[in-house]
Coordinates of C-alpha atoms and ligand atoms in Angstrom, one line a residue:
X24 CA 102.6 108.1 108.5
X25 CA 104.8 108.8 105.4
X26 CA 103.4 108.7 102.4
X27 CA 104.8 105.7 101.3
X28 CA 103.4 104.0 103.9
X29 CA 99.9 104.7 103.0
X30 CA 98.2 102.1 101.8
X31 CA 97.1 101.9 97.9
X32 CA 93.6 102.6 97.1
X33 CA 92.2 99.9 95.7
X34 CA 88.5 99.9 94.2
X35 CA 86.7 97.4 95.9
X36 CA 84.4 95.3 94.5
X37 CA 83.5 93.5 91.2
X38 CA 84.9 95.3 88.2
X39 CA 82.2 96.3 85.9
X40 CA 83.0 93.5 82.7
X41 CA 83.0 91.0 85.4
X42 CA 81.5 87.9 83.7
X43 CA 78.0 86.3 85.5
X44 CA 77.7 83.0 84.2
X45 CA 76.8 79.5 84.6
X46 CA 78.4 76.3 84.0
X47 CA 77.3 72.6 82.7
X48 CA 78.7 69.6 81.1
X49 CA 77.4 68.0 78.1
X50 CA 77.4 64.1 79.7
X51 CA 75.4 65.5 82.4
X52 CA 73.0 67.0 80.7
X53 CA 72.1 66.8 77.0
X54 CA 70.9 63.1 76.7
X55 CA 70.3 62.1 72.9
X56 CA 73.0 59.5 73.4
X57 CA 72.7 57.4 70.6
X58 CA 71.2 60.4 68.5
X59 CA 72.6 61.6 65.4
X60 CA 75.8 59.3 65.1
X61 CA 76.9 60.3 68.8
X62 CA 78.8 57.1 69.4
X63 CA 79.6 55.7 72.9
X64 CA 82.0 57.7 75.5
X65 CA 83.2 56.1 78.7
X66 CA 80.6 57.1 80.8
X67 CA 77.7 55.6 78.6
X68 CA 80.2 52.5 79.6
X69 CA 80.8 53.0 83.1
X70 CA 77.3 53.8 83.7
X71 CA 76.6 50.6 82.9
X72 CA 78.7 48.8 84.9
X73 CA 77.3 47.4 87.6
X74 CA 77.7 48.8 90.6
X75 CA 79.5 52.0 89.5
X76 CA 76.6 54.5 89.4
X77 CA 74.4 54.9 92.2
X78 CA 70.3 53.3 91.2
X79 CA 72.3 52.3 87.5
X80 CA 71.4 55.4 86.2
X81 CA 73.3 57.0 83.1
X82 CA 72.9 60.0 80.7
X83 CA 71.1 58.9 78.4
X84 CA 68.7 61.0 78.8
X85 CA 69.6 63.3 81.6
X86 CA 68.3 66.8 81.5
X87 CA 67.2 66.2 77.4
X88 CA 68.9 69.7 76.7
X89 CA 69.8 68.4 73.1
X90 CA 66.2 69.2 72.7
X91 CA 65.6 71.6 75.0
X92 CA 68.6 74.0 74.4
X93 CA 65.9 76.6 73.5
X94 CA 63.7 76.7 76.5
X95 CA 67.1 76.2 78.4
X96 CA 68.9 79.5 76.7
X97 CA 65.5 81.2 77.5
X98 CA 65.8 80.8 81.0
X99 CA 69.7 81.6 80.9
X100 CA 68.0 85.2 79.6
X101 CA 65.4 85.5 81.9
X102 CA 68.5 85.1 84.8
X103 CA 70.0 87.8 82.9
X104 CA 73.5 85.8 82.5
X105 CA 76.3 86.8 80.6
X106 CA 77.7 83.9 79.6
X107 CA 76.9 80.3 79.4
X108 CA 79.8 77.5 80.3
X109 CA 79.0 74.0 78.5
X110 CA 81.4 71.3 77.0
X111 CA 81.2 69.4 73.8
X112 CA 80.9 65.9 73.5
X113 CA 84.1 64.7 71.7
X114 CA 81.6 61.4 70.6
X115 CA 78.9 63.7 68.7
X116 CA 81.9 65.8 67.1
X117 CA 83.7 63.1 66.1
X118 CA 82.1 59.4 66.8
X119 CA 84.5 57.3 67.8
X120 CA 87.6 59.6 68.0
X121 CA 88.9 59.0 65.2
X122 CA 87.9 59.5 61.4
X123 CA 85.6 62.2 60.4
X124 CA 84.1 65.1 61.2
X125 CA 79.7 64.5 62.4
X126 CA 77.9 67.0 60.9
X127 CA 74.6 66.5 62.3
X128 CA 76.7 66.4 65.8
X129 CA 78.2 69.9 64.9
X130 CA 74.6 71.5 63.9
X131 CA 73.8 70.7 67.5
X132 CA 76.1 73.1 69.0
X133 CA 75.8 75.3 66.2
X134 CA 72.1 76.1 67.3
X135 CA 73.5 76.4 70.6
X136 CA 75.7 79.2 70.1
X137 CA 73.2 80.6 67.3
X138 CA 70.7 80.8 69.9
X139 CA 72.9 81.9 73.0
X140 CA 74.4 84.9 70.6
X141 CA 71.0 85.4 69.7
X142 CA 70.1 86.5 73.7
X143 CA 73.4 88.1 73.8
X144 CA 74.8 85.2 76.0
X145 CA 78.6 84.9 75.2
X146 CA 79.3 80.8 74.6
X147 CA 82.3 79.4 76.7
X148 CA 83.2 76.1 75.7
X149 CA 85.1 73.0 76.7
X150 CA 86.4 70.9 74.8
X151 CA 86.8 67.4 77.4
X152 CA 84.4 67.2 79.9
X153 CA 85.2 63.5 80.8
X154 CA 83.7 62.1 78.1
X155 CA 86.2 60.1 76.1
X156 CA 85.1 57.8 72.9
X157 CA 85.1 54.4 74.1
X158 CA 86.8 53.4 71.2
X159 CA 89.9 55.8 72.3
X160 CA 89.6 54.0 75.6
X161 CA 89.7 50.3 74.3
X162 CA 93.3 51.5 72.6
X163 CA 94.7 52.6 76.0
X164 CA 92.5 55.6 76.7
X165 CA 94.9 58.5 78.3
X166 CA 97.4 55.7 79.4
X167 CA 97.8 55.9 75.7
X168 CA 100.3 58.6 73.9
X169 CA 98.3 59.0 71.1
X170 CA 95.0 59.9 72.5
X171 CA 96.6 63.5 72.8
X172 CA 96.9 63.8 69.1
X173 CA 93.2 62.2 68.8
X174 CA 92.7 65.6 71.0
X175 CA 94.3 67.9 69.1
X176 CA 92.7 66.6 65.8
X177 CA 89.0 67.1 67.5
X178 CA 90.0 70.5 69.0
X179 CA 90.7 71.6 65.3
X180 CA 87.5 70.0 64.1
X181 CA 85.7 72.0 66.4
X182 CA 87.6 75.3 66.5
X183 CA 87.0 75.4 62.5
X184 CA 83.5 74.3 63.1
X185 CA 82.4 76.8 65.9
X186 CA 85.7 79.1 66.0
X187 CA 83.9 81.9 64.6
X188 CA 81.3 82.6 67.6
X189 CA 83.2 81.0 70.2
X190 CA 85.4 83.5 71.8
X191 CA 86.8 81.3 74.8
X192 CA 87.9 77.7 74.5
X193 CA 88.8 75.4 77.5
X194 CA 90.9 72.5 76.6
X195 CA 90.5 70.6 79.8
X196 CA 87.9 70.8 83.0
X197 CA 89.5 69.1 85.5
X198 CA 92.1 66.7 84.4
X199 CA 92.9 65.5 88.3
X200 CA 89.4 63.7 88.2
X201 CA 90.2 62.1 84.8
X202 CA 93.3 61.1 85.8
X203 CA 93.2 60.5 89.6
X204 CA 89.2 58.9 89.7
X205 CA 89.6 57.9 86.7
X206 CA 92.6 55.5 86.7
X207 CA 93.4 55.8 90.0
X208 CA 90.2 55.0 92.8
X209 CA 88.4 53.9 89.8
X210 CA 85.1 55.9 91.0
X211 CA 84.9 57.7 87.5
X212 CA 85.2 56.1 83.9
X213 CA 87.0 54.4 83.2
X214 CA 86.9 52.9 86.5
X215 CA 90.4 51.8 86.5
X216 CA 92.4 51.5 89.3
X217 CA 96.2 51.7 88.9
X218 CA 98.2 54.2 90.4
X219 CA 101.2 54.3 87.4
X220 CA 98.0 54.3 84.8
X221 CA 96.9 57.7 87.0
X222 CA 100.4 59.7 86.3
X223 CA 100.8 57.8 82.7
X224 CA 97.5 59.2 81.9
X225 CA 97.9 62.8 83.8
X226 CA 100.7 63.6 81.7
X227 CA 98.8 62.6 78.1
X228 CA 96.1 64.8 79.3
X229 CA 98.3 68.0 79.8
X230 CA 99.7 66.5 76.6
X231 CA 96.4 66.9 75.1
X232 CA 95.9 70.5 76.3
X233 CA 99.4 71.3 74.8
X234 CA 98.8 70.1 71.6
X235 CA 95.0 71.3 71.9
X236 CA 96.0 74.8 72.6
X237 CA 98.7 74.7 69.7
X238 CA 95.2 73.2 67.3
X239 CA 93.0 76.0 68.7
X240 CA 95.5 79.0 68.0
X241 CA 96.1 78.3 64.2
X242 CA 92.3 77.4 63.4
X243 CA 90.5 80.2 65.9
X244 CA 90.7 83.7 64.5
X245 CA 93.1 86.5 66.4
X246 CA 91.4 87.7 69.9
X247 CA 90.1 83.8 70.8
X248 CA 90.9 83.1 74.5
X249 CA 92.2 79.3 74.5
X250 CA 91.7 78.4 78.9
X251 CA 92.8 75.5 81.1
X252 CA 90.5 74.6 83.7
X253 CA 91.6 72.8 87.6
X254 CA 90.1 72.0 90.2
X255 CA 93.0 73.0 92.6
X256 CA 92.9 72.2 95.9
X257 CA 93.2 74.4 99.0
X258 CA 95.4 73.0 101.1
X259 CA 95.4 73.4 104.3
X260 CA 98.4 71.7 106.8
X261 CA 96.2 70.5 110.1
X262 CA 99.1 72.1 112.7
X263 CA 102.5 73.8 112.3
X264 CA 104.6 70.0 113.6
X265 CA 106.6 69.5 110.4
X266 CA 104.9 66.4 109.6
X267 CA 101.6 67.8 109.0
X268 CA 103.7 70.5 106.8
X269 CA 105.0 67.5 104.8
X270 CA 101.8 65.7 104.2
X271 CA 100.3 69.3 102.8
X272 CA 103.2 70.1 101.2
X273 CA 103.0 66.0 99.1
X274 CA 99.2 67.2 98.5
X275 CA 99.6 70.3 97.1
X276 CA 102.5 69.1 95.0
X277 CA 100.5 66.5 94.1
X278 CA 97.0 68.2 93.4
X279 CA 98.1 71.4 92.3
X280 CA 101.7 71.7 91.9
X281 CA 101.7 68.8 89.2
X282 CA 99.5 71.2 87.1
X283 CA 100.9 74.4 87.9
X284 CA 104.1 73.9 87.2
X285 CA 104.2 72.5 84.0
X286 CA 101.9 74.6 82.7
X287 CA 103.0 77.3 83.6
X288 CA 107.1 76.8 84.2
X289 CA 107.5 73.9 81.5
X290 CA 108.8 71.6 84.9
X291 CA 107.7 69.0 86.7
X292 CA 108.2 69.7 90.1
X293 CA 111.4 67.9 91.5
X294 CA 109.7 66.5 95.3
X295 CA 106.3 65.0 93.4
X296 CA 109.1 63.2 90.5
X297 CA 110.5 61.8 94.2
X298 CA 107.1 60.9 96.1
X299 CA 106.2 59.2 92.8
X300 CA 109.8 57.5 92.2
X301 CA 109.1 54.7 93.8
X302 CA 105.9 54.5 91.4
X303 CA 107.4 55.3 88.3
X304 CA 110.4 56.4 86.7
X305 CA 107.9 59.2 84.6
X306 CA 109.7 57.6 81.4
X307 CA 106.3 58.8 79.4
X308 CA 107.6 62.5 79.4
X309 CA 109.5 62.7 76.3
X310 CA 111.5 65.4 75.1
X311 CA 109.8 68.2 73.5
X312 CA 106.5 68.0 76.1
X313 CA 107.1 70.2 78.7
X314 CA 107.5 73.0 76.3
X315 CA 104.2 71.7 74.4
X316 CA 102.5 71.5 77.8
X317 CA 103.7 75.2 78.6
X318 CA 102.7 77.0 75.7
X319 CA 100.7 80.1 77.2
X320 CA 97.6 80.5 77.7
X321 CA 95.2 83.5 78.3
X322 CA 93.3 83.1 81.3
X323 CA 93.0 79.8 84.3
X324 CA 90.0 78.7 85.0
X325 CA 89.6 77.3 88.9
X326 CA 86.4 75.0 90.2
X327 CA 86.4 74.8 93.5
X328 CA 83.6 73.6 96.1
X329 CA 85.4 72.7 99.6
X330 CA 89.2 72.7 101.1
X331 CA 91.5 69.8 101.8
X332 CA 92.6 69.4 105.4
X333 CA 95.6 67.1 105.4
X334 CA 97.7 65.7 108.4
X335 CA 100.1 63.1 109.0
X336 CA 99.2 59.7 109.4
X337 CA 98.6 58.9 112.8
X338 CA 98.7 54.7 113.0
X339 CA 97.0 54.9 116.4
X340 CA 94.0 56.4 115.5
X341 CA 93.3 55.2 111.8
X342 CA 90.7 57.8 110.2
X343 CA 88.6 57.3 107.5
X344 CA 89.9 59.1 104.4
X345 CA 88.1 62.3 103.9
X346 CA 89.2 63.7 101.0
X347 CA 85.5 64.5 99.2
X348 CA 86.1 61.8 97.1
X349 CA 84.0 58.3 97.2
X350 CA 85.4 55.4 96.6
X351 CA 87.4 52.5 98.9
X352 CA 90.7 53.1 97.2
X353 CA 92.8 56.2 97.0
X354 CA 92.8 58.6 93.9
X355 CA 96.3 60.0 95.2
X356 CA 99.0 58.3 94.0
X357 CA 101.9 58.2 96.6
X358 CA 99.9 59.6 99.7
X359 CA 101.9 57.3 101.6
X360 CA 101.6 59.0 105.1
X361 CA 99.0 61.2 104.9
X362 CA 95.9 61.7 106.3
X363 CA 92.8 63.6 104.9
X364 CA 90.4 65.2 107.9
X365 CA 87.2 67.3 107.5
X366 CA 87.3 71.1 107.4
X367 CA 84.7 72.5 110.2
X368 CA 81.7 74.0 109.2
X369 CA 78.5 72.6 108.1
X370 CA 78.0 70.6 105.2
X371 CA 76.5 70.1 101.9
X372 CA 74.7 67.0 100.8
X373 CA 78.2 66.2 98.7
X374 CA 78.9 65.8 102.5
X375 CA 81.9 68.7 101.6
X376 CA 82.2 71.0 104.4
X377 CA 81.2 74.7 103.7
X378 CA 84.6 77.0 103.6
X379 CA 84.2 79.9 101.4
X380 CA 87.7 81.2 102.7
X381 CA 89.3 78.3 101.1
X382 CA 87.9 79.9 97.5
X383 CA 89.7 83.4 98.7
X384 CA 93.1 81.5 99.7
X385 CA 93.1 79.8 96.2
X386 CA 92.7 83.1 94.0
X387 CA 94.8 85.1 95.7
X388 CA 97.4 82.4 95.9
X389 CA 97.9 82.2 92.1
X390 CA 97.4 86.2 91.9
X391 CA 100.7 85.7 93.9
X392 CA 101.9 82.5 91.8
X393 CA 100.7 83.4 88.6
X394 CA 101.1 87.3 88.4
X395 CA 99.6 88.6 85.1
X396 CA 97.5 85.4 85.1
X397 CA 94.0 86.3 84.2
X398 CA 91.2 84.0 86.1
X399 CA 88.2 82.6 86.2
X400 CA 85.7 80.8 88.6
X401 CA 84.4 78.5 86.5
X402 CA 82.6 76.1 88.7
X403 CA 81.5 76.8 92.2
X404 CA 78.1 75.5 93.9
X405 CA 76.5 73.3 96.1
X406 CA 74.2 69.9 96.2
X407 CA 71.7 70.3 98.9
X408 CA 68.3 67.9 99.3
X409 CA 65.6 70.5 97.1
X410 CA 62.2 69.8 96.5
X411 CA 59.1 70.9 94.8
X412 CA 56.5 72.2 97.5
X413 CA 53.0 71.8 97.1
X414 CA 52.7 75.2 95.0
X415 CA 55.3 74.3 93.3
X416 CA 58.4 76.3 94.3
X417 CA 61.4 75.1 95.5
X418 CA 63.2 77.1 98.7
X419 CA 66.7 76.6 98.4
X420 CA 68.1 79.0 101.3
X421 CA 71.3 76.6 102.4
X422 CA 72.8 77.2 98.8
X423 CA 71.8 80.6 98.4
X424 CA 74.1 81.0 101.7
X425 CA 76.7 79.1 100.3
X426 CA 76.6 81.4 97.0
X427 CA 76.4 84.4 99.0
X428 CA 79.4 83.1 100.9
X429 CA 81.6 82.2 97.6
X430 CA 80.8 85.4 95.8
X431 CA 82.0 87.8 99.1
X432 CA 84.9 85.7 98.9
X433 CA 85.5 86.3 95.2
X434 CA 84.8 90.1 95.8
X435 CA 87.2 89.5 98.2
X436 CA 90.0 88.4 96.3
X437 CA 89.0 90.8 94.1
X438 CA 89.6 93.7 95.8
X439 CA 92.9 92.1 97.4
X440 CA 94.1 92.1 93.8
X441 CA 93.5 88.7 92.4
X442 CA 92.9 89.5 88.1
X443 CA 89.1 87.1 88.8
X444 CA 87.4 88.1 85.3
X445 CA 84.4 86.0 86.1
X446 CA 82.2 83.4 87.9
X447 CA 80.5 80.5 86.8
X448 CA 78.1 79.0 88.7
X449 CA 78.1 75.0 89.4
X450 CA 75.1 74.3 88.1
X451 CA 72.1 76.2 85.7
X452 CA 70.3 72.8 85.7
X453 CA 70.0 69.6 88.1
X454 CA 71.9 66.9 86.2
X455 CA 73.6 63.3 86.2
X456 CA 75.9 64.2 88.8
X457 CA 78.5 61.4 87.7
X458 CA 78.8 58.4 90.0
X459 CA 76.0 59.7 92.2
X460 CA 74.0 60.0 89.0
X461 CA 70.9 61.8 89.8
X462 CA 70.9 61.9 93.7
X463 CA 72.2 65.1 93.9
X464 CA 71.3 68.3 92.9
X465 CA 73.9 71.1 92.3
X466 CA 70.9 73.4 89.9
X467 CA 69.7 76.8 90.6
X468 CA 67.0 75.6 88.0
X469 CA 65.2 72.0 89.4
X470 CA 64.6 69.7 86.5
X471 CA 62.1 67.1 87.5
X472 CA 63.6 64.3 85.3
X473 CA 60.2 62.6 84.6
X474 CA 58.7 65.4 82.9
X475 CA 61.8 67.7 82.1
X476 CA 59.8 70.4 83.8
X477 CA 62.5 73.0 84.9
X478 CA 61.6 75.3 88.0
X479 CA 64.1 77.9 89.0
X480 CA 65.0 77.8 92.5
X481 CA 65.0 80.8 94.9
X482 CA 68.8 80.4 93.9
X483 CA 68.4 80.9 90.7
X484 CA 66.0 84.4 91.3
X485 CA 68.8 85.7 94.0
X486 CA 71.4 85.4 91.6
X487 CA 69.5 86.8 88.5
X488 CA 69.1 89.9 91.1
X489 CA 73.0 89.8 92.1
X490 CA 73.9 89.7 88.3
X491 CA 71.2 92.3 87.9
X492 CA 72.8 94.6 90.8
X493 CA 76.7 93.7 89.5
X494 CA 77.1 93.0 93.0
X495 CA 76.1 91.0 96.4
X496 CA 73.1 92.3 98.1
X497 CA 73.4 93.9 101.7
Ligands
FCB505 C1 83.2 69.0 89.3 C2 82.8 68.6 87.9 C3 81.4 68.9 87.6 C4 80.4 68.6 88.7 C5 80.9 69.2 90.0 C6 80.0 69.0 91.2 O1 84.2 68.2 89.8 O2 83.6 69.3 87.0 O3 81.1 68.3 86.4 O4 80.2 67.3 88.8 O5 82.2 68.8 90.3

């Protein structure tokens, strides 16, 4: 073997400033929702819609952290995390969307962070979590242009507010579900269901993180991090015939490329602007956008949970879509021809098959994609069926498997080369999980919604060792 040929030592394993940390979403889990001028946001809406919640329920009061940030950042402490992943309601910030500043809204997530820095847990915040003012909505919502500058206002309002102890700022978790469920299957608020409203609004949210990013840069101080985070799909082509190829290749264009690209390359890419033609003329892209859209950013943040099996449609044997995603009609706009099959494996009580290799495929696809990218896990768990025993502990062994699982592949990645700075954990506490509302529970901490009584899982005491160790036991 010449020396060329050896191969290049790598150090394997998670670096030592890897970030342990765990995620949550204000909707899902602060409650006080008509406290302290918070004014209505879609979902207090859509949860009230007949029908559109599973058992009505909404998050009103949810997992009450408003109140219980304390005992909450105690218990972050006790896990030993590094960082704590939580979004800010654009209603209690700015009621309404418009107009001024809430003070008593801000003072809420200034105790937050006051008390997080205070157990030397670094805040990570995000900015849209889903939960848009109604009254943005009633003017169009993100079908509307000018919600993006409502955005950007809000980002700036916050940034100035919180800039000073916040060192990373997401724009945006997960625009394909605002856009896609949102205005697409209608499963998520605002529960509409128009395919043209879906890419109108997906571009005004990328929009939004354009002119969001361009807010947070001139009112954070030098050194903040301003992040994007996706939920990018791991596609994966059912066979090698060339119309299963096609079908992945509409779905990643579709779920990941439609991100990637303009972020990244200041393009749309040219074969989604063709599936879509027949669906729009994409007429909302103005000029001046896609440079607005691309302006960098420091790191990507990537939630993922299961992989997308796709295959051409096969007319004689009609299959159920089986995309992860409820809901009668499809959030995919133009999937005209393809079908969406289970991976193997067993499954979580989402009903998402168990693929931890499809987490490895993503990050060290963008390490190749993205080179120079830094990124972050910053969602990645599971729902299974927990419950209190009769001394009162609750053995969670399924998603300690799947964490186990995730994090090997992570390490994985890692020592393959993909830049992974951290890993956030889907979720600290059991909350409104959206249109499944309190059915499922993705916590390493059980709340027991009656009393707020928190219990940490066995989860949650196998990852406090793993963050404990820096590494994966065994
Ligand atoms: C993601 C969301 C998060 C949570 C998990 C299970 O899509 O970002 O709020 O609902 O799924």
């Amino acid at each position: 073997m010449t020396v060329e040929a050896l191969p290049t030592p790598v150090r394997a394993g998670f670096p030592a400033d890897f970030v342990w940390g765990a995620a949550t979403a204000a909707y899902q889990i602060e409650g006080a929702a008509a406290l302290d001028g918070r004014t209505a946001s879609i979902w207090d809406t859509f949860s009230r819609t007949p029908g559109a919640v599973r058992n009505g329920d909404t998050g009103d009061i949810a997992a009450d952290q408003y109140h219980r940030y304390r005992e909450d950042v105690a218990l972050m402490a006790e896990l030993g995390l590094g960082a704590y992943r939580f979004s800010l309601s654009w209603p209690r910030v700015r009621p309404g969307g418009r107009g001024p500043a809430n003070r008593a809204g801000l003072d809420f997530y200034d105790r937050l962070v006051d008390e997080l820095l205070a157990h030397g847990i670094a805040p990570v915040a995000t900015l849209y979590h889903w939960d848009l003012p109604q009254e943005l909505e009633d003017r169009g919502g993100w079908t509307d242009r000018d919600t993006a500058h409502r955005f950007a206002e809000y980002a700036a309002i916050a940034a100035e507010a919180l800039g000073d102890r916040i060192g990373t700022w997401t724009t945006l978790n997960e625009p394909w579900c605002s856009a896609f469920l949102g205005y697409g299957s209608g499963v998520h608020a605002p529960g509409r269901t128009d395919p043209v409203a879906a890419l109108t609004a997906h571009h005004h949210l990328l929009l939004a993180h354009g002119l969001g990013t361009a807010a947070l840069r001139s009112a954070l101080p030098a050194g903040a991090e301003v992040s994007l985070t996706l939920n990018l799909a791991a596609v994966r082509p059912l066979s090698d015939a060339p119309a299963d190829l096609d079908a992945a290749r509409r779905i990643d264009g579709l779920a990941n490329r439609i991100f990637l690209d303009p972020v990244f390359h200041g393009r749309y890419p040219a074969d989604v602007l063709a599936d879509t033609r027949e669906l729009t003329d994409w007429s909302f892209v103005r000029d001046g956008d896609l440079a607005e859209i691309s302006r960098p950013i420091d790191s990507l943040g990537i939630n993922y949970y299961t992989p997308t099996v796709v295959g051409a449609d096969d007319p004689a044997a009609p299959a159920p879509r089986q995309d992860g995603h409820a809901g009668a009609l499809s959030p995919w706009p133009a999937d005209r021809g393809v079908r969406f099959l289970p991976a193997e494996g067993s499954r979580t009580a989402m009903g998402w098959p168990v693929d931890a290799d499809g987490l490895y495929e993503l990050l060290t696809r963008l390490r190749d994609d993205l080179p120079g990218v830094p990124l972050l896990v910053t969602e990645n768990g599971a729902a299974y069926e927990d419950y209190t025993d009769p001394s009162g502990a609750v053995h969670d062994p399924e998603r300690v498997a799947y964490l186990h699982g995730h994090l090997a592949a992570v390490r994985r990645a890692v020592t393959d080369g993909a830049p992974v700075r951290g890993y956030f954990l889907w979720s600290l506490l059991d909350n409104f999980e959206w249109a499944y509302g309190y059915s499922k529970r993705f916590g390493i901490v059980h709340v027991d919604f009656a009393s707020q009584r928190r219990t940490p899982k066995d989860s949650a005491r196998w990852y406090a060792r793993v963050i404990r160790a820096g590494d994966l036991p065994g």
